Every structure is written in C-alpha cells, then in structure tokens.
C-alpha cells in the first residue's frame, strides 16, 4: 500500500463523484469537454486506445489514479516484474514477462536468472523448430513432420490456438496445426480421422502433466499411433512434451531431449510465450514467434515505465474498475472486428475469469469489492447478428471492448471498409442511443400512422449512454498481437491489485476435478453393468442423473 494515498479515501471520492455526476451522460461529457476524444486516448507498442466513450469525467479519472496509487499499483507491478513471490498462496513468482524479455536483463528467482533460463530453453525449442522446417528432423519413415496435433487444455491450448488462428496469413505454406483439448473422445477422433501418422507430430502440452483431459487424449493418441504400425522408436520421433513436470513426462515415455520445459513461475494462462508456444513457432516459424514475444515485451516496457496517467494497461484497468465497481456492471464483452481474432475472447475469458474470479483477498478476508466480471465475446460483425440486441436494449449494461486493425491481413474489395464502418458504428450507437422523440419523428416521416407509432416506437428506443473502449492497430501482425495480449494480461494484473486479490492461483477449478474423480467409478463402459454400490452416497439429484445415464448405457 502507498502511504501517501489512501485506498478508502479514493473509493469514497469515487462514490461521491459517481453520485454527483450521475446526471451526466457520455454525450454530455463530450459536450462539456471538446478535447475529450484526444485526452481520453493513448498509444503504446503499436496499439491505440480510445476510452473516451465511458461515463467518467476527468475528475473521476484523477480519483481512479489515486486509487491505483493507494493500492500500491506501482510497487506491486515492480514486485511482479522483479520476481518477488507475489503468488502468495502457491509461493511462486509471476514472471511471464521474463519469457519475452530478450533485452539481456536479469531477473533473479530462486537464485537463478529467469531471463537466461527462458532464453536457453527457447533456443533449444527454436532449434528443434528449425530442424523440422529444414527437413533435418523427420518422421520415423522419413516423411516430413508437416502436421502438428497439440494436445492440451486451458492455458496449454487457448493461447496457442488463438495465436495460430490470428497469425494464419503468416503460416508456413503446407503446414497444418490441430488442437485437441476436450476429453470428449469425439474431439480426438474427429481430428485424427484424416491424419497421416507418418507426417504427424504430437505435442503433449501440460504444465502439470497430470491433467485428466490431456493425459487421456495423449494416451489415446499414442494408442492410435501404435495401432498404425509404428514401433517404440517411431514414438520417440513423433511425440514431444511441454511441461514443468519432467518426472511425469518420463513416466509417460517421452525422452528428455523431446521435452521442452518451463517453470512454476509461468502460470498456465500466461504460458503461450514459453515452450507452450511450440505449436505457434512450428506454424509461423522462429522469426515470427520472436516478433510476437518482442511485441509483448514492448507493452511490458510501456507498462513498466509509463506514468500511470498515460499507461495503457493501467487506464484500461481503471476504466474497468469504474464500470464494475462504481457503475455496477457485471459483464464485459470483447469484440474483435477481425475474423482471425476469433479465439481471442475465449483466451481472454480464461485469462481474466481464472485470474480475477476470486472472493477472498490477500489477507484471507472476503473481498471488499466485487471482482472480475463475466467475460465473453465473438468477432464482429457476427456478434451483431447474435447478442448485440442485449447490448443495445437489454436491462443490463455490458461494457465492451471493440478491437480492429485499420488494414486487414486480407484486403478484399470493400470488405474491410464495411467491417470498419460497423466497428465505428456500434460504439456510437451504444453511446448515443435513439430517443423516443427521434423514433416518433422518424416513423412519422416514414408515413406511419399514430396508432402504429404508439405501439412500436417504445420498442425502437435505444437508451444509449452505454460504455465502450475502442482499440486499434495499424495491422494485426505478430508484434501487435503480442502487444495486445500483454495489454490484457497487465490489465488483469492491475485490477487484481486494486481488488487486493491473488490473480495467479486457481483453486476454484479443483473441487469439480475431485468430484469428477469420485463419480468416474460409477460410470462403466457402454454395455457393462454399473455398480450401484455407494452411488447413493452422492446427492439425490446426481444419483438420479447417474441412474438415468447408466440405464441407457447398459442397454446400448
Ligand atoms: O484446471 C485449470 C488449469 O489448471 C488451468 O489453469 C490450466 O491452464 C489448465 O488447467 C491446464 O493445466 P495443465 O497445463 O497443467 O495441463
């Protein structure tokens, strides 16, 4: 905590400001402040953020910055970046930033230099990538390994799949990359259906190497590979592991020279920059992978050095705090206007909700404030024809981030101008809305009779005054993508600091895993007899559902 600024006083003044300025709409704020669009925007690491379409005044922004200082944001940021054990429930440092720091700086953790460790492992991994690309490393029968199947889930899937999709135009010709995450066997079977085992490299990506979904898929993939006639020597050429758990990898049967490691100071949802990014490097090449890292590092440097008042992740976080805690909005939509950012919302959903979906603070007390919102999203314009109805006229207000490149990776006719017109129109519609008077006038001008107007006009009103951020980049490149992901990572961190929570553990996922393990023995294979013994110890609803399922599976 910063002694000069009091968190309590900052929350108090924010509440006062909210009440005093409750009559002001976003449009009023623009009317009163001709410089607003410029003042409420900033540029960093190839990204441009406009946060002017939020219902917050300059005074509010000043109070939010006081809140950040009071919460010790600068000190906590420096603690994270210097390798302090800020993940207190797991006694770990949080150093995904070291993975992308190629400046030659040292960050010591547990007596070792995290940057040097990261560099050495990355060089090993990129040498492996180069060997595959050059055809020096091939499959057991001499075929090129041009097909990758990444088996992982959560952070060992979502980050890589999102980046591979986003960098589609940068993919090396002829390479194919598949991702299998779900323990639903259909995911693996569907993927393997058309694959040639002789050309396929399986990447088993799991920080812990104990995750049920991943290990089940890995064993089934191995069985499929062996069933195709491949022997043990071939397995060594076609299976690699990405993990921190070297013993479990060895037990699975993957040799140390086919294992790329990382460290407990890399959280799963922050791991795409580590060896977990192998599928990315194989798809786009070592050079592009490094550009991705450098883009993220540029954002890290901005975050580390820019004053809070012009610090993009800090500002984005504070706007989110205002919308979540002062305005009481429970959701947050991420809306990329770029088809290749299709999986960005899913990645950010994990990054944000697993990090900040907490209700106990660092002192083990109930949190004083509401924490992370529900995050969801879909690329524009698809989302417009699905859930934007609720964004415009629903009873809940959903703050939104609109994201777009000025120039498309694939300029085709007038597609991109049309996409951008929508990107610009939606936040405008959310802000301006359309009043009853405007609707009535329009309907009258269109020749509607008074009865129709009375019936329909209220349905056509848009309340407006709905907040949004707009994030732009010139083009979606490996570097700007890296900066974009890092921006959100730091936004999440800043909000965690202000809520005084640990953003880097995930105890909330454990109970479901344990209960699934308990239930599994009651679910025999199709056609087999279920053992009901002990199932009645489950709650009545679960026991009933189990009986219904088992009856059908036994009959099948
Ligand atoms: O269950 C949640 C989680 O632990 C995530 O935090 C993580 O990204 C995912 O599972 C996968 O974990 P692992 O990489 O250890 O298989």
mmCIF file of C-alpha atoms and ligand atoms in Angstrom, residues 153-156 205-209 211 214 268-269 350 354 506 509 513, ligand 1:
data_model
loop_
_atom_site.group_PDB
_atom_site.id
_atom_site.type_symbol
_atom_site.label_atom_id
_atom_site.label_comp_id
_atom_site.label_asym_id
_atom_site.label_seq_id
_atom_site.Cartn_x
_atom_site.Cartn_y
_atom_site.Cartn_z
ATOM 1 C CA UNK A 153 -6.370 -27.741 -22.368
ATOM 2 C CA UNK A 154 -6.924 -24.333 -20.746
ATOM 3 C CA UNK A 155 -3.735 -22.294 -20.945
ATOM 4 C CA UNK A 156 -1.986 -25.169 -22.708
ATOM 5 C CA UNK A 205 1.253 -29.711 -23.661
ATOM 6 C CA UNK A 206 0.594 -29.731 -19.948
ATOM 7 C CA UNK A 207 2.267 -27.723 -17.231
ATOM 8 C CA UNK A 208 1.463 -30.358 -14.608
ATOM 9 C CA UNK A 209 1.330 -33.399 -16.910
ATOM 10 C CA UNK A 211 -4.500 -33.005 -16.228
ATOM 11 C CA UNK A 214 -4.809 -34.041 -21.631
ATOM 12 C CA UNK A 268 -0.855 -21.794 -17.373
ATOM 13 C CA UNK A 269 -2.953 -18.954 -18.790
ATOM 14 C CA UNK A 350 -9.700 -17.810 -19.219
ATOM 15 C CA UNK A 354 -9.473 -17.665 -13.882
ATOM 16 C CA UNK A 506 -6.935 -21.030 -9.473
ATOM 17 C CA UNK A 509 -11.104 -25.343 -10.509
ATOM 18 C CA UNK A 513 -11.959 -32.137 -10.720
HETATM 19 O O1 LIG B 1 -7.908 -26.580 -14.438
HETATM 20 C C1 LIG B 1 -7.388 -25.337 -14.712
HETATM 21 C C2 LIG B 1 -5.990 -25.424 -15.197
HETATM 22 O O2 LIG B 1 -5.127 -25.719 -14.161
HETATM 23 C C3 LIG B 1 -5.573 -24.132 -15.898
HETATM 24 O O3 LIG B 1 -5.140 -23.181 -15.016
HETATM 25 C C4 LIG B 1 -4.557 -24.629 -16.848
HETATM 26 O O4 LIG B 1 -4.318 -23.702 -17.873
HETATM 27 C C5 LIG B 1 -5.194 -25.909 -17.333
HETATM 28 O O5 LIG B 1 -5.839 -26.424 -16.194
HETATM 29 C C6 LIG B 1 -4.277 -26.927 -17.911
HETATM 30 O O6 LIG B 1 -3.307 -27.318 -16.995
HETATM 31 P P1 LIG B 1 -2.026 -28.138 -17.448
HETATM 32 O O7 LIG B 1 -1.254 -27.290 -18.396
HETATM 33 O O8 LIG B 1 -1.278 -28.407 -16.185
HETATM 34 O O9 LIG B 1 -2.491 -29.391 -18.112
#
